[in-house]
Amino acid sequence: MSNSVSEARGSGRAKLILFGEHAVVYGKPAVVAGLPRGARSVARTAGADTSTITLRSADDEVMADRVVSDPNGEPLAASFHAILQQFDARAPVDLDVTLEVPVGVGLGSSAAMAVATARAVGELFGEPDRVDDAVRASEEVFHGNPSGIDQLAATEGGLIFFSRGERIEAAPVEAPPLTLAVCQAGPAASTAEMVGKVAARKRREGQLVDYLNMLVGDTARTATEALREGDWSRVGELMEINHGALCALGVSTAAIDAACHTARQAGALGAKLTGAGGGGCVFALTPDGADEVLAAWKKAGWEGFEVTIGG
Ligand code: MEV
């Protein structure tokens, strides 16, 4: 190790994709917001000759406890193994991660965890320049072929326009503050499986799926302007268009559609799934406050929370 630190900390943000999930994997633009919470990691020089990882919930309940030995083992240990491999020091580390968002529901828990962990390990080993590669290696374990949008939001925060065409393009979106309501409408789902589902539809329906991805990308581009201008009714309409395309790509569910419908009936200007779909979270556009949508969701059995982005 090139420094004498024996304990280091890092944090990473969860995210909310406002526009463009799935199509972003095919090089189309997307808009993402980093959330104020995500994951916190503490890395310590290990007491034994193998690394360990302990994963805790926000209320300090241990969700998993692993010895990290098998690079091809279950994803949590394998992702930490992939992170450690990116650093020259390669010394054993005891890692403690606290997740402040639920896992697998579209809020970018894996990227938040990877950024928090890679930052902590980078500081422990005195190799901060390896952090981005380490996060990418971890995301590949969870997602197979990640677009990089979750990694960017987890690292940078703020509201960001993102596109990975021939080269990666990322720019902050200066928008007035905007209140959103978020709820978990369905169970956790695997991002890799949902990305695979879209890929299978694309293999069968080629051009039709290309049209849908193009539509989603154009929606994200137009929405970037509407967000900058604070034109919330247009942003809401574009959310509806984006959600319709995600339904056509096959990644929505009955519960997600029902939660979107409930939000609109309670006054939201728009509602859509966020992230990979197949379950997980929905968000609604509530510029005048999220209370009514949150109450309607609660009545229907969905717990939600309010978040402010932009500004
Ligand atoms: C997952 O948060 C977003 C997806 O577009 C996958 C990716 O961009 O890597 C579904």
mmCIF file with all atom_site columns, N, CA, C and O in Angstrom, residues 31-71:
data_model
loop_
_atom_site.group_PDB
_atom_site.id
_atom_site.type_symbol
_atom_site.label_atom_id
_atom_site.label_alt_id
_atom_site.label_comp_id
_atom_site.label_asym_id
_atom_site.label_entity_id
_atom_site.label_seq_id
_atom_site.pdbx_PDB_ins_code
_atom_site.Cartn_x
_atom_site.Cartn_y
_atom_site.Cartn_z
_atom_site.occupancy
_atom_site.B_iso_or_equiv
_atom_site.pdbx_formal_charge
_atom_site.auth_seq_id
_atom_site.auth_comp_id
_atom_site.auth_asym_id
_atom_site.auth_atom_id
_atom_site.pdbx_PDB_model_num
ATOM 1   N N  . VAL A 1 31 ? -31.961 11.454  -19.476 1.00 0.00 ? 31 VAL A N  1
ATOM 2   C CA . VAL A 1 31 ? -31.809 12.487  -18.434 1.00 0.00 ? 31 VAL A CA 1
ATOM 3   C C  . VAL A 1 31 ? -31.913 11.786  -17.081 1.00 0.00 ? 31 VAL A C  1
ATOM 4   O O  . VAL A 1 31 ? -32.855 11.014  -16.848 1.00 0.00 ? 31 VAL A O  1
ATOM 5   N N  . VAL A 1 32 ? -30.942 12.056  -16.215 1.00 0.00 ? 32 VAL A N  1
ATOM 6   C CA . VAL A 1 32 ? -30.895 11.372  -14.913 1.00 0.00 ? 32 VAL A CA 1
ATOM 7   C C  . VAL A 1 32 ? -30.652 12.391  -13.805 1.00 0.00 ? 32 VAL A C  1
ATOM 8   O O  . VAL A 1 32 ? -30.003 13.417  -14.040 1.00 0.00 ? 32 VAL A O  1
ATOM 9   N N  . ALA A 1 33 ? -31.191 12.106  -12.626 1.00 0.00 ? 33 ALA A N  1
ATOM 10  C CA . ALA A 1 33 ? -30.941 12.956  -11.456 1.00 0.00 ? 33 ALA A CA 1
ATOM 11  C C  . ALA A 1 33 ? -30.269 12.120  -10.376 1.00 0.00 ? 33 ALA A C  1
ATOM 12  O O  . ALA A 1 33 ? -30.700 11.004  -10.082 1.00 0.00 ? 33 ALA A O  1
ATOM 13  N N  . GLY A 1 34 ? -29.201 12.652  -9.780  1.00 0.00 ? 34 GLY A N  1
ATOM 14  C CA . GLY A 1 34 ? -28.598 12.019  -8.601  1.00 0.00 ? 34 GLY A CA 1
ATOM 15  C C  . GLY A 1 34 ? -29.458 12.381  -7.391  1.00 0.00 ? 34 GLY A C  1
ATOM 16  O O  . GLY A 1 34 ? -29.896 13.522  -7.266  1.00 0.00 ? 34 GLY A O  1
ATOM 17  N N  . LEU A 1 35 ? -29.719 11.420  -6.520  1.00 0.00 ? 35 LEU A N  1
ATOM 18  C CA . LEU A 1 35 ? -30.547 11.675  -5.331  1.00 0.00 ? 35 LEU A CA 1
ATOM 19  C C  . LEU A 1 35 ? -29.642 12.018  -4.144  1.00 0.00 ? 35 LEU A C  1
ATOM 20  O O  . LEU A 1 35 ? -28.465 11.664  -4.133  1.00 0.00 ? 35 LEU A O  1
ATOM 21  N N  . PRO A 1 36 ? -30.213 12.702  -3.132  1.00 0.00 ? 36 PRO A N  1
ATOM 22  C CA . PRO A 1 36 ? -29.357 13.099  -2.006  1.00 0.00 ? 36 PRO A CA 1
ATOM 23  C C  . PRO A 1 36 ? -28.820 11.919  -1.194  1.00 0.00 ? 36 PRO A C  1
ATOM 24  O O  . PRO A 1 36 ? -27.854 12.055  -0.483  1.00 0.00 ? 36 PRO A O  1
ATOM 25  N N  . ARG A 1 37 ? -29.465 10.740  -1.262  1.00 0.00 ? 37 ARG A N  1
ATOM 26  C CA . ARG A 1 37 ? -28.927 9.599   -0.508  1.00 0.00 ? 37 ARG A CA 1
ATOM 27  C C  . ARG A 1 37 ? -28.558 8.464   -1.458  1.00 0.00 ? 37 ARG A C  1
ATOM 28  O O  . ARG A 1 37 ? -28.888 8.534   -2.640  1.00 0.00 ? 37 ARG A O  1
ATOM 29  N N  . GLY A 1 38 ? -27.913 7.449   -0.947  1.00 0.00 ? 38 GLY A N  1
ATOM 30  C CA . GLY A 1 38 ? -27.494 6.328   -1.786  1.00 0.00 ? 38 GLY A CA 1
ATOM 31  C C  . GLY A 1 38 ? -26.823 5.250   -0.966  1.00 0.00 ? 38 GLY A C  1
ATOM 32  O O  . GLY A 1 38 ? -27.489 4.430   -0.354  1.00 0.00 ? 38 GLY A O  1
ATOM 33  N N  . ALA A 1 39 ? -25.486 5.297   -0.907  1.00 0.00 ? 39 ALA A N  1
ATOM 34  C CA . ALA A 1 39 ? -24.744 4.291   -0.130  1.00 0.00 ? 39 ALA A CA 1
ATOM 35  C C  . ALA A 1 39 ? -23.534 4.937   0.540   1.00 0.00 ? 39 ALA A C  1
ATOM 36  O O  . ALA A 1 39 ? -22.982 5.911   0.019   1.00 0.00 ? 39 ALA A O  1
ATOM 37  N N  . ARG A 1 40 ? -23.166 4.369   1.700   1.00 0.00 ? 40 ARG A N  1
ATOM 38  C CA . ARG A 1 40 ? -21.950 4.808   2.409   1.00 0.00 ? 40 ARG A CA 1
ATOM 39  C C  . ARG A 1 40 ? -21.109 3.574   2.685   1.00 0.00 ? 40 ARG A C  1
ATOM 40  O O  . ARG A 1 40 ? -21.648 2.552   3.120   1.00 0.00 ? 40 ARG A O  1
ATOM 41  N N  . SER A 1 41 ? -19.807 3.664   2.423   1.00 0.00 ? 41 SER A N  1
ATOM 42  C CA . SER A 1 41 ? -18.920 2.517   2.660   1.00 0.00 ? 41 SER A CA 1
ATOM 43  C C  . SER A 1 41 ? -17.779 2.909   3.577   1.00 0.00 ? 41 SER A C  1
ATOM 44  O O  . SER A 1 41 ? -17.263 4.025   3.519   1.00 0.00 ? 41 SER A O  1
ATOM 45  N N  . VAL A 1 42 ? -17.376 1.943   4.428   1.00 0.00 ? 42 VAL A N  1
ATOM 46  C CA . VAL A 1 42 ? -16.165 2.085   5.242   1.00 0.00 ? 42 VAL A CA 1
ATOM 47  C C  . VAL A 1 42 ? -15.267 0.905   4.879   1.00 0.00 ? 42 VAL A C  1
ATOM 48  O O  . VAL A 1 42 ? -15.686 -0.253  4.973   1.00 0.00 ? 42 VAL A O  1
ATOM 49  N N  . ALA A 1 43 ? -14.043 1.208   4.430   1.00 0.00 ? 43 ALA A N  1
ATOM 50  C CA . ALA A 1 43 ? -13.073 0.159   4.076   1.00 0.00 ? 43 ALA A CA 1
ATOM 51  C C  . ALA A 1 43 ? -11.956 0.174   5.123   1.00 0.00 ? 43 ALA A C  1
ATOM 52  O O  . ALA A 1 43 ? -11.425 1.233   5.453   1.00 0.00 ? 43 ALA A O  1
ATOM 53  N N  . ARG A 1 44 ? -11.636 -1.035  5.643   1.00 0.00 ? 44 ARG A N  1
ATOM 54  C CA . ARG A 1 44 ? -10.562 -1.138  6.642   1.00 0.00 ? 44 ARG A CA 1
ATOM 55  C C  . ARG A 1 44 ? -9.560  -2.187  6.182   1.00 0.00 ? 44 ARG A C  1
ATOM 56  O O  . ARG A 1 44 ? -9.952  -3.204  5.596   1.00 0.00 ? 44 ARG A O  1
ATOM 57  N N  . THR A 1 45 ? -8.299  -1.966  6.477   1.00 0.00 ? 45 THR A N  1
ATOM 58  C CA . THR A 1 45 ? -7.292  -2.992  6.220   1.00 0.00 ? 45 THR A CA 1
ATOM 59  C C  . THR A 1 45 ? -7.732  -4.263  6.945   1.00 0.00 ? 45 THR A C  1
ATOM 60  O O  . THR A 1 45 ? -8.055  -4.220  8.134   1.00 0.00 ? 45 THR A O  1
ATOM 61  N N  . ALA A 1 46 ? -7.773  -5.399  6.226   1.00 0.00 ? 46 ALA A N  1
ATOM 62  C CA . ALA A 1 46 ? -8.371  -6.618  6.794   1.00 0.00 ? 46 ALA A CA 1
ATOM 63  C C  . ALA A 1 46 ? -7.504  -7.197  7.901   1.00 0.00 ? 46 ALA A C  1
ATOM 64  O O  . ALA A 1 46 ? -6.270  -7.119  7.857   1.00 0.00 ? 46 ALA A O  1
ATOM 65  N N  . GLY A 1 47 ? -8.185  -7.816  8.883   1.00 0.00 ? 47 GLY A N  1
ATOM 66  C CA . GLY A 1 47 ? -7.482  -8.487  9.973   1.00 0.00 ? 47 GLY A CA 1
ATOM 67  C C  . GLY A 1 47 ? -6.997  -9.867  9.528   1.00 0.00 ? 47 GLY A C  1
ATOM 68  O O  . GLY A 1 47 ? -6.070  -10.429 10.108  1.00 0.00 ? 47 GLY A O  1
ATOM 69  N N  . ALA A 1 48 ? -7.607  -10.438 8.498   1.00 0.00 ? 48 ALA A N  1
ATOM 70  C CA . ALA A 1 48 ? -7.227  -11.788 8.035   1.00 0.00 ? 48 ALA A CA 1
ATOM 71  C C  . ALA A 1 48 ? -6.717  -11.692 6.598   1.00 0.00 ? 48 ALA A C  1
ATOM 72  O O  . ALA A 1 48 ? -6.577  -10.596 6.054   1.00 0.00 ? 48 ALA A O  1
ATOM 73  N N  . ASP A 1 49 ? -6.441  -12.844 5.964   1.00 0.00 ? 49 ASP A N  1
ATOM 74  C CA . ASP A 1 49 ? -5.871  -12.767 4.605   1.00 0.00 ? 49 ASP A CA 1
ATOM 75  C C  . ASP A 1 49 ? -6.925  -12.883 3.499   1.00 0.00 ? 49 ASP A C  1
ATOM 76  O O  . ASP A 1 49 ? -6.584  -13.066 2.333   1.00 0.00 ? 49 ASP A O  1
ATOM 77  N N  . THR A 1 50 ? -8.213  -12.788 3.847   1.00 0.00 ? 50 THR A N  1
ATOM 78  C CA . THR A 1 50 ? -9.253  -12.678 2.813   1.00 0.00 ? 50 THR A CA 1
ATOM 79  C C  . THR A 1 50 ? -10.081 -11.423 3.089   1.00 0.00 ? 50 THR A C  1
ATOM 80  O O  . THR A 1 50 ? -10.194 -10.987 4.238   1.00 0.00 ? 50 THR A O  1
ATOM 81  N N  . SER A 1 51 ? -10.687 -10.888 2.025   1.00 0.00 ? 51 SER A N  1
ATOM 82  C CA . SER A 1 51 ? -11.542 -9.706  2.175   1.00 0.00 ? 51 SER A CA 1
ATOM 83  C C  . SER A 1 51 ? -12.939 -10.140 2.606   1.00 0.00 ? 51 SER A C  1
ATOM 84  O O  . SER A 1 51 ? -13.360 -11.268 2.332   1.00 0.00 ? 51 SER A O  1
ATOM 85  N N  . THR A 1 52 ? -13.643 -9.227  3.262   1.00 0.00 ? 52 THR A N  1
ATOM 86  C CA . THR A 1 52 ? -15.037 -9.501  3.652   1.00 0.00 ? 52 THR A CA 1
ATOM 87  C C  . THR A 1 52 ? -15.905 -8.300  3.289   1.00 0.00 ? 52 THR A C  1
ATOM 88  O O  . THR A 1 52 ? -15.412 -7.181  3.176   1.00 0.00 ? 52 THR A O  1
ATOM 89  N N  . ILE A 1 53 ? -17.199 -8.561  3.112   1.00 0.00 ? 53 ILE A N  1
ATOM 90  C CA . ILE A 1 53 ? -18.152 -7.465  2.881   1.00 0.00 ? 53 ILE A CA 1
ATOM 91  C C  . ILE A 1 53 ? -19.392 -7.686  3.746   1.00 0.00 ? 53 ILE A C  1
ATOM 92  O O  . ILE A 1 53 ? -19.923 -8.794  3.806   1.00 0.00 ? 53 ILE A O  1
ATOM 93  N N  . THR A 1 54 ? -19.784 -6.622  4.442   1.00 0.00 ? 54 THR A N  1
ATOM 94  C CA . THR A 1 54 ? -21.020 -6.644  5.225   1.00 0.00 ? 54 THR A CA 1
ATOM 95  C C  . THR A 1 54 ? -21.931 -5.560  4.657   1.00 0.00 ? 54 THR A C  1
ATOM 96  O O  . THR A 1 54 ? -21.507 -4.416  4.506   1.00 0.00 ? 54 THR A O  1
ATOM 97  N N  . LEU A 1 55 ? -23.165 -5.951  4.327   1.00 0.00 ? 55 LEU A N  1
ATOM 98  C CA . LEU A 1 55 ? -24.118 -4.999  3.755   1.00 0.00 ? 55 LEU A CA 1
ATOM 99  C C  . LEU A 1 55 ? -25.228 -4.744  4.769   1.00 0.00 ? 55 LEU A C  1
ATOM 100 O O  . LEU A 1 55 ? -25.821 -5.694  5.293   1.00 0.00 ? 55 LEU A O  1
ATOM 101 N N  . ARG A 1 56 ? -25.466 -3.464  5.058   1.00 0.00 ? 56 ARG A N  1
ATOM 102 C CA . ARG A 1 56 ? -26.496 -3.112  6.044   1.00 0.00 ? 56 ARG A CA 1
ATOM 103 C C  . ARG A 1 56 ? -27.567 -2.243  5.405   1.00 0.00 ? 56 ARG A C  1
ATOM 104 O O  . ARG A 1 56 ? -27.287 -1.489  4.480   1.00 0.00 ? 56 ARG A O  1
ATOM 105 N N  . SER A 1 57 ? -28.774 -2.322  5.976   1.00 0.00 ? 57 SER A N  1
ATOM 106 C CA . SER A 1 57 ? -29.847 -1.424  5.546   1.00 0.00 ? 57 SER A CA 1
ATOM 107 C C  . SER A 1 57 ? -29.672 -0.094  6.270   1.00 0.00 ? 57 SER A C  1
ATOM 108 O O  . SER A 1 57 ? -28.857 0.020   7.195   1.00 0.00 ? 57 SER A O  1
ATOM 109 N N  . ALA A 1 58 ? -30.488 0.910   5.866   1.00 0.00 ? 58 ALA A N  1
ATOM 110 C CA . ALA A 1 58 ? -30.388 2.241   6.486   1.00 0.00 ? 58 ALA A CA 1
ATOM 111 C C  . ALA A 1 58 ? -30.648 2.163   7.988   1.00 0.00 ? 58 ALA A C  1
ATOM 112 O O  . ALA A 1 58 ? -30.101 2.961   8.753   1.00 0.00 ? 58 ALA A O  1
ATOM 113 N N  . ASP A 1 59 ? -31.469 1.186   8.443   1.00 0.00 ? 59 ASP A N  1
ATOM 114 C CA . ASP A 1 59 ? -31.694 1.078   9.895   1.00 0.00 ? 59 ASP A CA 1
ATOM 115 C C  . ASP A 1 59 ? -30.741 0.065   10.541  1.00 0.00 ? 59 ASP A C  1
ATOM 116 O O  . ASP A 1 59 ? -31.048 -0.515  11.578  1.00 0.00 ? 59 ASP A O  1
ATOM 117 N N  . ASP A 1 60 ? -29.597 -0.158  9.915   1.00 0.00 ? 60 ASP A N  1
ATOM 118 C CA . ASP A 1 60 ? -28.459 -0.903  10.468  1.00 0.00 ? 60 ASP A CA 1
ATOM 119 C C  . ASP A 1 60 ? -28.692 -2.407  10.621  1.00 0.00 ? 60 ASP A C  1
ATOM 120 O O  . ASP A 1 60 ? -27.996 -3.076  11.368  1.00 0.00 ? 60 ASP A O  1
ATOM 121 N N  . GLU A 1 61 ? -29.660 -2.918  9.875   1.00 0.00 ? 61 GLU A N  1
ATOM 122 C CA . GLU A 1 61 ? -29.882 -4.369  9.902   1.00 0.00 ? 61 GLU A CA 1
ATOM 123 C C  . GLU A 1 61 ? -28.910 -5.023  8.910   1.00 0.00 ? 61 GLU A C  1
ATOM 124 O O  . GLU A 1 61 ? -28.772 -4.534  7.775   1.00 0.00 ? 61 GLU A O  1
ATOM 125 N N  . VAL A 1 62 ? -28.227 -6.099  9.319   1.00 0.00 ? 62 VAL A N  1
ATOM 126 C CA . VAL A 1 62 ? -27.286 -6.760  8.404   1.00 0.00 ? 62 VAL A CA 1
ATOM 127 C C  . VAL A 1 62 ? -28.089 -7.548  7.360   1.00 0.00 ? 62 VAL A C  1
ATOM 128 O O  . VAL A 1 62 ? -28.863 -8.437  7.696   1.00 0.00 ? 62 VAL A O  1
ATOM 129 N N  . MET A 1 63 ? -27.904 -7.180  6.065   1.00 0.00 ? 63 MET A N  1
ATOM 130 C CA . MET A 1 63 ? -28.645 -7.850  4.984   1.00 0.00 ? 63 MET A CA 1
ATOM 131 C C  . MET A 1 63 ? -27.799 -8.966  4.370   1.00 0.00 ? 63 MET A C  1
ATOM 132 O O  . MET A 1 63 ? -28.330 -9.901  3.799   1.00 0.00 ? 63 MET A O  1
ATOM 133 N N  . ALA A 1 64 ? -26.484 -8.832  4.436   1.00 0.00 ? 64 ALA A N  1
ATOM 134 C CA . ALA A 1 64 ? -25.600 -9.871  3.881   1.00 0.00 ? 64 ALA A CA 1
ATOM 135 C C  . ALA A 1 64 ? -24.226 -9.728  4.528   1.00 0.00 ? 64 ALA A C  1
ATOM 136 O O  . ALA A 1 64 ? -23.813 -8.621  4.885   1.00 0.00 ? 64 ALA A O  1
ATOM 137 N N  . ASP A 1 65 ? -23.547 -10.846 4.639   1.00 0.00 ? 65 ASP A N  1
ATOM 138 C CA . ASP A 1 65 ? -22.223 -10.892 5.267   1.00 0.00 ? 65 ASP A CA 1
ATOM 139 C C  . ASP A 1 65 ? -21.418 -11.933 4.492   1.00 0.00 ? 65 ASP A C  1
ATOM 140 O O  . ASP A 1 65 ? -21.770 -13.100 4.540   1.00 0.00 ? 65 ASP A O  1
ATOM 141 N N  . ARG A 1 66 ? -20.397 -11.538 3.735   1.00 0.00 ? 66 ARG A N  1
ATOM 142 C CA . ARG A 1 66 ? -19.725 -12.494 2.848   1.00 0.00 ? 66 ARG A CA 1
ATOM 143 C C  . ARG A 1 66 ? -18.212 -12.436 2.991   1.00 0.00 ? 66 ARG A C  1
ATOM 144 O O  . ARG A 1 66 ? -17.640 -11.369 3.187   1.00 0.00 ? 66 ARG A O  1
ATOM 145 N N  . VAL A 1 67 ? -17.586 -13.606 2.813   1.00 0.00 ? 67 VAL A N  1
ATOM 146 C CA . VAL A 1 67 ? -16.138 -13.657 2.608   1.00 0.00 ? 67 VAL A CA 1
ATOM 147 C C  . VAL A 1 67 ? -15.940 -13.579 1.099   1.00 0.00 ? 67 VAL A C  1
ATOM 148 O O  . VAL A 1 67 ? -16.650 -14.244 0.339   1.00 0.00 ? 67 VAL A O  1
ATOM 149 N N  . VAL A 1 68 ? -15.008 -12.727 0.662   1.00 0.00 ? 68 VAL A N  1
ATOM 150 C CA . VAL A 1 68 ? -14.854 -12.469 -0.774  1.00 0.00 ? 68 VAL A CA 1
ATOM 151 C C  . VAL A 1 68 ? -13.701 -13.314 -1.310  1.00 0.00 ? 68 VAL A C  1
ATOM 152 O O  . VAL A 1 68 ? -12.541 -12.938 -1.188  1.00 0.00 ? 68 VAL A O  1
ATOM 153 N N  . SER A 1 69 ? -14.026 -14.478 -1.880  1.00 0.00 ? 69 SER A N  1
ATOM 154 C CA . SER A 1 69 ? -12.940 -15.326 -2.374  1.00 0.00 ? 69 SER A CA 1
ATOM 155 C C  . SER A 1 69 ? -13.166 -15.742 -3.827  1.00 0.00 ? 69 SER A C  1
ATOM 156 O O  . SER A 1 69 ? -12.243 -15.830 -4.597  1.00 0.00 ? 69 SER A O  1
ATOM 157 N N  . ASP A 1 70 ? -14.439 -15.939 -4.209  1.00 0.00 ? 70 ASP A N  1
ATOM 158 C CA . ASP A 1 70 ? -14.728 -16.481 -5.532  1.00 0.00 ? 70 ASP A CA 1
ATOM 159 C C  . ASP A 1 70 ? -15.151 -15.367 -6.502  1.00 0.00 ? 70 ASP A C  1
ATOM 160 O O  . ASP A 1 70 ? -16.227 -14.790 -6.356  1.00 0.00 ? 70 ASP A O  1
ATOM 161 N N  . PRO A 1 71 ? -14.311 -15.042 -7.520  1.00 0.00 ? 71 PRO A N  1
ATOM 162 C CA . PRO A 1 71 ? -14.668 -13.957 -8.446  1.00 0.00 ? 71 PRO A CA 1
ATOM 163 C C  . PRO A 1 71 ? -15.935 -14.261 -9.236  1.00 0.00 ? 71 PRO A C  1
ATOM 164 O O  . PRO A 1 71 ? -16.584 -13.359 -9.754  1.00 0.00 ? 71 PRO A O  1
#
